[in-house]
Amino acid sequence: MKNIYFTYILVLLFILGIKAKAINEIEEEDELVNAIESDKEEEINLSENDDDNIINNVVDEVVNVVKEIFNNNDNDIEIEDEIDSDVDSDIEEEMETPTETEIPTETEIPDTYEAALEFYENYENIARNITYNNDGKTLDVYYNPLDTNTKKPVNIYIFGGSWVSNEKVKFTRLGALLEREDHIGVIPNYVLYPNGLFEDMVDNVYQTIQWTYNNIEQYGGDKDNITITGHSSGAHLVALTIIKAGLGIENNGVKLEPLPYLKRVILLNGPYIFNQEFIVYTLGGSNDTSNATSTDDPKEQALLTELIGIYFDNDEVSPIQILKKMENDSVKDHFNVEKFTFVYTSEDIIIPEFSAKELITEIIRTSPSQYEYIYLQGLDHSSIINGVITEKDEFENLYMDIITK
Ligand SMILES: *[C@@H]1O[C@H](CO)[C@@H](O)[C@H](O)[C@H]1NC(C)=O
Ligand SMILES: *[C@@H]1O[C@H](CO)[C@@H](O)[C@H](O)[C@H]1NC(C)=O
Ligand SMILES: *[C@@H]1O[C@H](CO)[C@@H](O)[C@H](O)[C@H]1NC(C)=O
Ligand SMILES: *[C@@H]1O[C@H](CO)[C@@H](O)[C@H](O)[C@H]1NC(C)=O
Ligand SMILES: *[C@@H]1O[C@H](CO)[C@@H](O)[C@H](O)[C@H]1NC(C)=O
Ligand SMILES: *[C@@H]1O[C@H](CO)[C@@H](O)[C@H](O)[C@H]1NC(C)=O
């Protein structure tokens, strides 16, 4: 068994190594926006199916990777762009079309809960604590009370926090950004472990989307122009909700009806499978779940360990595994989503990239859908969201670009 884990790590290092090399080959861009819109393409051969080849080259590559990791102090953002796919083409090749841009500013530490709460309570353009389901779960709507007649795009934000922590009041600045940019922001709280399990969380995300569709017009939102973003565990819950609803799978004993049409589903650094490979990556090469790195708080860490233990290798909570049971082209209407946008960042040591890639593969295999894969170099697991909630221009612009693209 040890050998298998070692091979996984080597393969991951190999993949990172190819990325590091590719970055050096790409020209620089000045602006994030330019990078996002740029057509520049770089072809890289990254086929994860090509195991033999990978293993043959692994020793040399690991040496190179280690060298590159130590030499590579650039903080460049690299964007792999843009794949609007219709049919099953060679995904791996198409996914690797990176462009590169300038160094982002360093991420600041977000406010403490108390400071965030104070900002939240003093923020004006918000409707607070609207109950959206029968359990009394609440959400906030960020909107301009002086202009509720023009129809504005709506962005729902499902925060991350390892399914065990976080609170909507910490994301006021994200809601404020949306409001300032002439959007409507919807940020719910949802049940967290151990007060609920994944099906309860999925229910909350599902109800949030339904509530938004049915109620957002009174705040000036366009119900036909709703996007939803999930980060980390939030991305997992969004993906799981969309897929369960798209397939009409039972959740907490109730068959989910199709969701309203969504303009964009934006998934930032999400885990979509809880298998051995994921655990090994997440735990930095060990399979000891007692050392989960996604949270520093020992209490949260213990809860996360428990949760992952419950769902380890569970086919019903992994969007990838659910789709693997489906035949090619068997899902109709593209899950009722116009386009999926996947974002992954090179310095994410918590979630492996294969998580995003495998989900893309399964989505377009079962329901040829429009999607985009954005690969950002130099950012960690939470850089984008932390950048937004500390009011960094680059990240605010990046967030808006990603959701409106
Ligand atoms: C971790 O690896 C050890 C040794 O390979 C194995 O005995 C153990 O069952 C593994 N634990 C888990 C949780 O997979
Ligand atoms: C990718 O592989 C093909 C064939 O295996 C080869 O012709 C091509 O040069 C390779 N591209 C790069 C960038 O290595
Ligand atoms: C709204 O909910 C937040 C928690 O998300 C809470 O801290 C705050 O006190 C509530 N505000 C009101 C007016 O109920
Ligand atoms: C936990 O993981 C970190 C990072 O991989 C490592 O540095 C640390 O030694 C590990 N701690 C234990 C108790 O295994
Ligand atoms: C389903 O699609 C995959 C990849 O898109 C392809 O490799 C496979 O052969 C297809 N299977 C069938 C039964 O058509
Ligand atoms: C939906 O919102 C986007 C911005 O996110 C905007 O570009 C687009 O024009 C809107 N679509 C419609 C039909 O209003």
Coordinates of C-alpha atoms and ligand atoms in Angstrom, one line a residue:
M1 CA 0.0 0.0 0.0
K2 CA 2.8 2.4 0.9
N3 CA 4.1 2.1 -2.6
I4 CA 0.8 3.2 -4.0
Y5 CA 0.7 6.3 -1.9
F6 CA 4.2 7.1 -2.9
T7 CA 3.3 6.7 -6.6
Y8 CA 0.3 9.1 -6.1
I9 CA 2.6 11.7 -4.7
L10 CA 5.1 11.2 -7.4
V11 CA 2.4 11.5 -10.0
L12 CA 1.1 14.7 -8.4
L13 CA 4.6 16.1 -8.2
F14 CA 5.1 15.2 -11.8
I15 CA 1.9 17.1 -12.8
L16 CA 3.0 20.1 -10.8
G17 CA 6.4 19.9 -12.5
I18 CA 4.9 20.1 -16.0
K19 CA 2.9 23.1 -14.8
A20 CA 5.9 24.8 -13.4
K21 CA 7.8 24.3 -16.7
A22 CA 4.9 25.6 -18.7
I23 CA 4.8 28.8 -16.8
N24 CA 8.3 29.6 -17.7
E25 CA 7.5 29.2 -21.4
I26 CA 4.6 31.6 -21.4
E27 CA 4.9 35.3 -22.0
E28 CA 3.7 37.9 -19.5
E29 CA 0.5 39.9 -19.6
D30 CA -0.1 43.1 -17.9
E31 CA -3.6 42.9 -16.6
L32 CA -5.7 40.2 -15.2
V33 CA -8.5 41.3 -17.5
N34 CA -6.2 41.0 -20.5
A35 CA -5.2 37.6 -19.4
I36 CA -8.7 36.4 -19.0
E37 CA -9.6 37.7 -22.5
S38 CA -6.4 36.7 -24.1
D39 CA -6.4 34.0 -26.8
K40 CA -2.8 33.0 -26.2
E41 CA -2.5 29.3 -26.1
E42 CA 0.2 26.9 -25.0
E43 CA -0.2 23.3 -25.7
I44 CA 1.0 21.0 -23.0
N45 CA 0.8 17.2 -23.0
L46 CA -0.8 16.3 -19.8
S47 CA -2.6 13.0 -20.0
E48 CA -3.3 11.5 -16.7
N49 CA -4.1 8.2 -18.5
D50 CA -0.6 7.9 -19.6
D51 CA 0.5 6.3 -16.4
D52 CA 3.4 4.2 -17.8
N53 CA 5.0 7.2 -19.4
I54 CA 4.5 9.2 -16.1
I55 CA 6.1 6.5 -14.0
N56 CA 9.0 6.1 -16.4
N57 CA 9.8 9.7 -16.2
V58 CA 9.0 10.3 -12.6
V59 CA 12.4 10.2 -11.0
D60 CA 13.9 12.8 -13.3
E61 CA 10.8 14.9 -13.1
V62 CA 10.7 14.9 -9.3
V63 CA 14.3 16.2 -9.2
N64 CA 13.3 19.0 -11.6
V65 CA 10.2 19.8 -9.7
V66 CA 12.0 20.1 -6.4
K67 CA 14.5 22.4 -8.1
E68 CA 11.7 24.5 -9.6
I69 CA 9.8 24.7 -6.4
F70 CA 12.8 26.1 -4.7
N71 CA 13.8 28.5 -7.5
N72 CA 10.3 29.6 -8.3
N73 CA 9.4 32.7 -6.3
D74 CA 7.2 34.3 -8.8
N75 CA 3.7 34.9 -7.8
D76 CA 2.4 35.0 -11.3
I77 CA -1.2 34.3 -12.1
E78 CA -1.7 31.9 -14.9
I79 CA -5.0 31.5 -16.5
E80 CA -5.9 28.5 -18.5
D81 CA -8.5 29.6 -20.8
E82 CA -11.1 29.1 -22.5
I83 CA -12.9 25.9 -23.3
D84 CA -16.4 26.1 -24.4
S85 CA -16.9 22.5 -25.3
D86 CA -19.9 21.1 -27.1
V87 CA -18.9 17.5 -27.6
D88 CA -16.5 15.1 -26.1
S89 CA -13.2 16.3 -27.4
D90 CA -9.8 15.6 -26.0
I91 CA -10.4 17.3 -22.7
E92 CA -7.0 17.0 -21.2
E93 CA -5.3 18.7 -24.1
E94 CA -7.9 21.4 -24.3
M95 CA -7.8 22.1 -20.6
E96 CA -4.2 23.0 -20.8
T97 CA -4.2 26.3 -22.6
P98 CA -2.7 28.7 -20.1
T99 CA -2.0 32.4 -20.3
E100 CA -0.1 34.3 -17.7
T101 CA -0.3 37.6 -16.0
E102 CA 1.1 39.8 -13.4
I103 CA 1.8 39.2 -9.7
P104 CA -1.1 39.7 -7.4
T105 CA -0.8 41.5 -4.2
E106 CA -0.3 39.4 -1.1
T107 CA -3.4 38.1 0.5
E108 CA -4.3 39.9 3.7
I109 CA -5.8 38.1 6.7
P110 CA -9.5 38.7 6.8
D111 CA -11.2 40.3 9.7
T112 CA -11.9 38.6 13.0
Y113 CA -15.5 37.5 13.4
E114 CA -16.2 40.5 15.7
A115 CA -14.9 43.0 13.2
A116 CA -16.7 41.3 10.4
L117 CA -19.9 41.4 12.4
E118 CA -19.5 45.1 13.1
F119 CA -19.0 45.8 9.4
Y120 CA -22.0 43.6 8.6
E121 CA -24.3 45.4 11.1
N122 CA -23.3 48.8 9.8
Y123 CA -23.7 48.0 6.1
E124 CA -26.7 49.6 4.6
N125 CA -27.7 48.1 1.3
I126 CA -28.7 44.7 2.6
A127 CA -31.9 42.8 3.6
R128 CA -30.8 40.7 6.6
N129 CA -31.7 37.3 7.8
I130 CA -34.5 36.3 5.5
T131 CA -35.8 32.9 6.3
Y132 CA -35.6 30.7 3.2
N133 CA -36.6 27.2 4.5
N134 CA -38.7 25.5 7.1
D135 CA -35.8 25.1 9.5
G136 CA -35.4 28.8 9.9
K137 CA -32.2 29.0 7.9
T138 CA -31.5 32.6 6.8
L139 CA -29.9 34.5 4.0
D140 CA -28.9 38.1 3.3
V141 CA -29.6 40.0 0.1
Y142 CA -27.3 42.7 -1.0
Y143 CA -29.2 45.2 -3.2
N144 CA -29.8 48.9 -3.9
P145 CA -33.1 49.8 -2.2
L146 CA -33.2 53.0 -4.4
D147 CA -33.2 51.0 -7.6
T148 CA -35.3 47.8 -7.6
N149 CA -36.9 48.4 -11.0
T150 CA -34.1 47.6 -13.4
K151 CA -33.4 43.9 -13.6
K152 CA -29.9 43.1 -12.4
P153 CA -27.8 39.9 -12.6
V154 CA -27.9 37.9 -9.4
N155 CA -25.0 36.0 -7.8
I156 CA -25.5 33.5 -5.0
Y157 CA -22.4 32.8 -2.9
I158 CA -22.0 29.5 -1.0
F159 CA -19.0 29.9 1.3
G160 CA -16.5 27.3 2.2
G161 CA -15.4 26.2 5.6
S162 CA -14.8 22.4 5.5
W163 CA -18.6 21.8 6.1
V164 CA -17.9 22.5 9.8
S165 CA -17.5 26.3 10.0
N166 CA -18.2 29.8 8.7
E167 CA -20.9 32.4 8.8
K168 CA -22.4 34.7 6.1
V169 CA -21.5 37.8 8.1
K170 CA -17.9 37.2 7.1
F171 CA -18.7 37.8 3.5
T172 CA -20.4 41.2 3.7
R173 CA -17.6 42.7 1.5
L174 CA -18.3 40.2 -1.2
G175 CA -22.0 41.1 -1.1
A176 CA -21.1 44.8 -1.0
L177 CA -18.9 44.3 -4.1
L178 CA -21.8 42.7 -6.0
E179 CA -24.1 45.5 -5.0
R180 CA -21.6 48.1 -6.0
E181 CA -21.1 46.4 -9.4
D182 CA -24.9 46.6 -10.1
H183 CA -25.6 43.0 -9.2
I184 CA -27.7 41.4 -6.5
G185 CA -25.8 39.3 -4.0
V186 CA -27.4 36.5 -2.1
I187 CA -25.4 34.9 0.8
P188 CA -27.1 32.2 2.9
N189 CA -26.0 30.4 6.0
Y190 CA -26.5 26.7 5.7
V191 CA -26.4 23.9 8.3
L192 CA -22.9 22.7 9.3
Y193 CA -21.6 19.4 10.6
P194 CA -22.4 18.0 13.2
N195 CA -25.8 19.8 13.2
G196 CA -26.5 18.4 9.7
L197 CA -25.1 15.9 7.2
F198 CA -24.4 16.5 3.5
E199 CA -28.0 15.9 2.5
D200 CA -29.1 18.6 4.9
M201 CA -26.6 21.0 3.4
V202 CA -27.7 20.1 -0.1
D203 CA -31.2 20.8 0.9
N204 CA -30.2 24.3 2.2
V205 CA -28.4 25.1 -1.1
Y206 CA -31.3 23.8 -3.1
Q207 CA -33.8 25.9 -1.1
T208 CA -31.5 29.0 -1.4
I209 CA -31.6 28.7 -5.2
Q210 CA -35.4 28.2 -5.2
W211 CA -35.9 31.1 -2.8
T212 CA -33.8 33.3 -5.0
Y213 CA -35.6 32.4 -8.2
N214 CA -39.0 33.0 -6.5
N215 CA -38.2 36.2 -4.6
I216 CA -35.3 38.1 -6.1
E217 CA -37.4 40.3 -8.4
Q218 CA -38.6 42.4 -5.5
Y219 CA -35.0 43.4 -4.8
G220 CA -34.3 44.2 -8.5
G221 CA -32.9 40.9 -9.4
D222 CA -33.3 39.2 -12.8
K223 CA -34.5 35.7 -12.0
D224 CA -33.4 34.6 -15.5
N225 CA -29.9 35.8 -14.9
I226 CA -28.8 33.9 -11.8
T227 CA -25.3 32.7 -11.2
I228 CA -24.1 30.6 -8.2
T229 CA -20.6 30.5 -6.9
G230 CA -19.3 27.9 -4.4
H231 CA -15.9 27.9 -2.8
S232 CA -14.1 24.8 -1.4
S233 CA -16.7 22.8 0.6
G234 CA -19.3 25.3 -0.8
A235 CA -18.3 24.3 -4.3
H236 CA -18.7 20.6 -3.4
L237 CA -22.2 21.4 -2.1
V238 CA -23.2 23.4 -5.2
A239 CA -21.9 20.7 -7.6
L240 CA -23.7 18.0 -5.6
T241 CA -27.0 20.0 -5.5
I242 CA -26.9 20.8 -9.2
I243 CA -26.2 17.2 -10.1
K244 CA -28.7 15.6 -7.7
A245 CA -31.4 17.9 -8.9
G246 CA -30.4 17.5 -12.6
L247 CA -30.7 13.7 -12.2
G248 CA -33.8 13.8 -9.9
I249 CA -32.0 11.9 -7.2
E250 CA -33.5 11.6 -3.7
N251 CA -32.2 13.9 -1.0
N252 CA -33.3 13.3 2.5
G253 CA -36.0 11.1 1.1
V254 CA -37.4 13.6 -1.3
K255 CA -36.8 13.4 -5.1
L256 CA -35.3 16.7 -6.1
E257 CA -37.2 18.5 -8.8
P258 CA -35.1 20.2 -11.5
L259 CA -33.7 23.6 -10.4
P260 CA -34.5 26.8 -12.3
Y261 CA -32.2 27.6 -15.2
L262 CA -28.8 28.9 -14.0
K263 CA -26.7 31.2 -16.1
R264 CA -23.4 30.2 -14.6
V265 CA -22.2 27.7 -12.0
I266 CA -18.8 28.8 -10.7
L267 CA -16.9 26.3 -8.7
L268 CA -13.7 27.5 -6.9
N269 CA -11.2 25.0 -5.6
G270 CA -13.8 22.4 -4.7
P271 CA -13.3 18.7 -3.6
Y272 CA -15.6 16.5 -5.5
I273 CA -14.5 13.0 -4.4
F274 CA -13.3 11.6 -1.0
N275 CA -11.1 8.7 -2.0
Q276 CA -7.7 7.6 -1.0
E277 CA -6.0 9.8 -3.6
F278 CA -7.8 12.9 -2.3
I279 CA -7.0 12.1 1.3
V280 CA -3.3 11.5 0.5
Y281 CA -3.1 14.9 -1.3
T282 CA -5.1 16.8 1.3
L283 CA -3.0 15.4 4.1
G284 CA 0.3 16.2 2.5
G285 CA 1.3 12.6 1.6
S286 CA -0.1 10.8 4.7
N287 CA -3.3 8.9 4.8
D288 CA -3.7 9.8 8.5
T289 CA -7.0 11.8 8.6
S290 CA -6.1 13.1 12.0
N291 CA -3.9 15.7 10.3
A292 CA -6.4 17.5 8.1
T293 CA -4.7 20.7 6.9
S294 CA -7.7 22.7 5.7
T295 CA -8.4 24.1 9.2
D296 CA -6.1 25.1 12.0
D297 CA -8.7 25.0 14.8
P298 CA -8.4 21.6 16.6
K299 CA -12.1 21.4 17.2
E300 CA -12.9 22.0 13.6
Q301 CA -10.2 19.6 12.6
A302 CA -11.7 16.9 14.8
L303 CA -15.1 17.5 13.2
L304 CA -13.7 17.4 9.7
T305 CA -11.9 14.2 10.4
E306 CA -15.1 12.6 11.6
L307 CA -17.0 13.9 8.6
I308 CA -14.5 12.6 6.1
G309 CA -14.5 9.3 8.0
I310 CA -18.2 9.0 7.5
Y311 CA -18.1 9.8 3.8
F312 CA -14.8 8.2 2.9
D313 CA -15.2 6.6 -0.6
N314 CA -19.0 7.2 -0.5
D315 CA -20.5 7.2 -3.9
E316 CA -23.5 9.2 -3.0
V317 CA -21.8 12.4 -2.0
S318 CA -19.2 12.6 -4.7
P319 CA -20.5 14.3 -7.8
I320 CA -17.8 12.5 -9.8
Q321 CA -18.9 9.1 -8.5
I322 CA -22.6 9.8 -9.1
L323 CA -21.9 10.8 -12.7
K324 CA -19.6 7.8 -13.3
K325 CA -22.7 5.6 -12.9
M326 CA -24.4 7.4 -15.8
E327 CA -24.1 6.6 -19.5
N328 CA -22.7 9.0 -22.0
D329 CA -25.0 11.8 -23.1
S330 CA -27.7 10.5 -20.7
V331 CA -28.4 13.7 -18.9
K332 CA -30.7 16.1 -20.6
D333 CA -30.6 19.9 -20.7
H334 CA -27.1 20.3 -19.5
F335 CA -28.2 20.1 -15.8
N336 CA -30.2 23.3 -16.7
V337 CA -27.0 25.3 -16.5
E338 CA -25.8 27.5 -19.3
K339 CA -22.2 27.2 -18.4
F340 CA -19.9 25.7 -15.7
T341 CA -16.8 27.6 -14.7
F342 CA -14.2 25.7 -12.8
V343 CA -11.4 27.6 -11.1
Y344 CA -8.3 25.9 -9.6
T345 CA -5.1 27.6 -8.2
S346 CA -1.6 26.3 -8.4
E347 CA -0.7 26.7 -4.7
D348 CA -3.8 24.9 -3.4
I349 CA -2.3 22.3 -1.1
I350 CA -5.7 21.3 0.3
I351 CA -7.5 20.2 -2.8
P352 CA -5.9 18.3 -5.7
E353 CA -6.5 19.5 -9.3
F354 CA -7.7 16.2 -10.5
S355 CA -10.8 16.8 -8.4
A356 CA -11.9 19.6 -10.8
K357 CA -10.6 17.8 -13.9
E358 CA -12.4 14.6 -13.2
L359 CA -15.7 16.4 -12.5
I360 CA -15.4 18.3 -15.8
T361 CA -14.7 15.0 -17.6
E362 CA -17.8 13.5 -16.1
I363 CA -20.1 16.5 -16.7
I364 CA -19.3 16.7 -20.4
R365 CA -19.3 13.0 -20.9
T366 CA -22.8 12.6 -19.4
S367 CA -24.2 15.9 -20.7
P368 CA -22.2 17.8 -23.2
S369 CA -22.2 21.2 -21.5
Q370 CA -20.5 24.5 -22.0
Y371 CA -17.7 24.8 -19.5
E372 CA -14.6 26.8 -18.8
Y373 CA -11.5 25.9 -16.9
I374 CA -9.5 28.7 -15.3
Y375 CA -6.2 27.8 -13.8
L376 CA -4.6 30.5 -11.8
Q377 CA -0.9 30.4 -11.0
G378 CA 0.5 31.6 -7.7
L379 CA -2.7 31.6 -5.7
D380 CA -3.6 29.4 -2.8
H381 CA -6.8 27.6 -1.8
S382 CA -8.5 30.8 -0.6
S383 CA -6.6 33.7 -2.2
I384 CA -9.5 34.9 -4.4
I385 CA -12.1 35.0 -1.7
N386 CA -9.7 36.4 0.9
G387 CA -8.7 39.0 -1.6
V388 CA -12.3 40.0 -2.1
I389 CA -13.2 40.2 1.5
T390 CA -10.1 42.3 2.2
E391 CA -11.1 44.6 -0.6
K392 CA -8.2 44.0 -2.9
D393 CA -8.9 45.6 -6.3
E394 CA -7.2 42.8 -8.3
F395 CA -9.3 40.1 -6.6
E396 CA -12.5 42.1 -6.8
N397 CA -11.9 42.5 -10.5
L398 CA -11.0 38.9 -10.9
Y399 CA -14.1 37.7 -9.0
M400 CA -16.4 39.9 -11.2
D401 CA -14.7 38.8 -14.4
I402 CA -15.1 35.1 -13.4
I403 CA -18.8 35.4 -12.6
T404 CA -19.7 37.6 -15.6
K405 CA -17.6 35.9 -18.3
Ligands
LIG1 C1 -3.2 4.1 5.9 O1 -2.2 3.3 5.5 C2 -1.8 2.2 6.3 C3 -0.6 1.6 5.8 O2 -0.5 1.6 4.4 C4 -3.0 1.3 6.3 O3 -2.7 0.2 7.1 C5 -4.2 2.0 6.8 O4 -5.3 1.2 6.8 C6 -4.5 3.3 6.0 N1 -5.5 4.0 6.7 C7 -6.6 4.5 6.0 C8 -7.5 5.3 6.7 O5 -6.7 4.3 4.8
LIG2 C1 2.7 16.5 -27.4 O1 2.8 15.2 -27.9 C2 2.8 15.1 -29.3 C3 2.7 13.6 -29.7 O2 2.8 12.8 -28.6 C4 4.1 15.7 -29.9 O3 4.1 15.7 -31.3 C5 4.1 17.2 -29.4 O4 5.3 17.8 -29.8 C6 4.0 17.3 -27.9 N1 3.8 18.6 -27.5 C7 4.6 19.2 -26.5 C8 4.3 20.6 -26.2 O5 5.4 18.5 -25.9
LIG3 C1 -28.6 38.3 11.4 O1 -27.9 37.1 11.4 C2 -26.5 37.2 11.9 C3 -25.9 35.9 11.7 O2 -25.7 35.6 10.3 C4 -26.6 37.7 13.3 O3 -25.3 37.8 13.8 C5 -27.3 39.0 13.4 O4 -27.5 39.4 14.8 C6 -28.7 38.9 12.8 N1 -29.3 40.2 12.7 C7 -30.5 40.5 13.0 C8 -31.0 41.9 12.9 O5 -31.3 39.6 13.4
LIG4 C1 0.8 17.3 9.7 O1 1.0 17.7 8.3 C2 2.0 18.7 8.2 C3 2.0 19.2 6.7 O2 2.0 18.1 5.9 C4 3.3 18.2 8.7 O3 4.3 19.2 8.6 C5 3.2 17.8 10.2 O4 4.4 17.2 10.6 C6 2.0 16.7 10.3 N1 1.8 16.5 11.7 C7 1.6 15.2 12.2 C8 1.3 15.1 13.6 O5 1.7 14.2 11.4
LIG5 C1 -18.3 7.4 -23.5 O1 -17.5 8.6 -23.6 C2 -16.1 8.3 -23.3 C3 -15.3 9.6 -23.3 O2 -16.1 10.7 -23.7 C4 -15.5 7.3 -24.4 O3 -14.2 7.1 -24.1 C5 -16.3 6.0 -24.3 O4 -15.9 5.2 -25.3 C6 -17.8 6.3 -24.4 N1 -18.5 5.1 -24.2 C7 -19.5 4.7 -25.0 C8 -20.2 3.4 -24.6 O5 -19.8 5.3 -26.0
LIG6 C1 -26.8 38.6 -17.3 O1 -25.8 39.2 -16.5 C2 -24.6 39.4 -17.2 C3 -23.6 39.9 -16.2 O2 -23.4 38.9 -15.2 C4 -24.8 40.4 -18.3 O3 -23.6 40.5 -19.0 C5 -25.8 39.9 -19.3 O4 -26.1 40.8 -20.2 C6 -27.1 39.5 -18.5 N1 -28.0 38.9 -19.4 C7 -29.2 39.3 -19.6 C8 -30.0 38.5 -20.5 O5 -29.6 40.4 -19.1

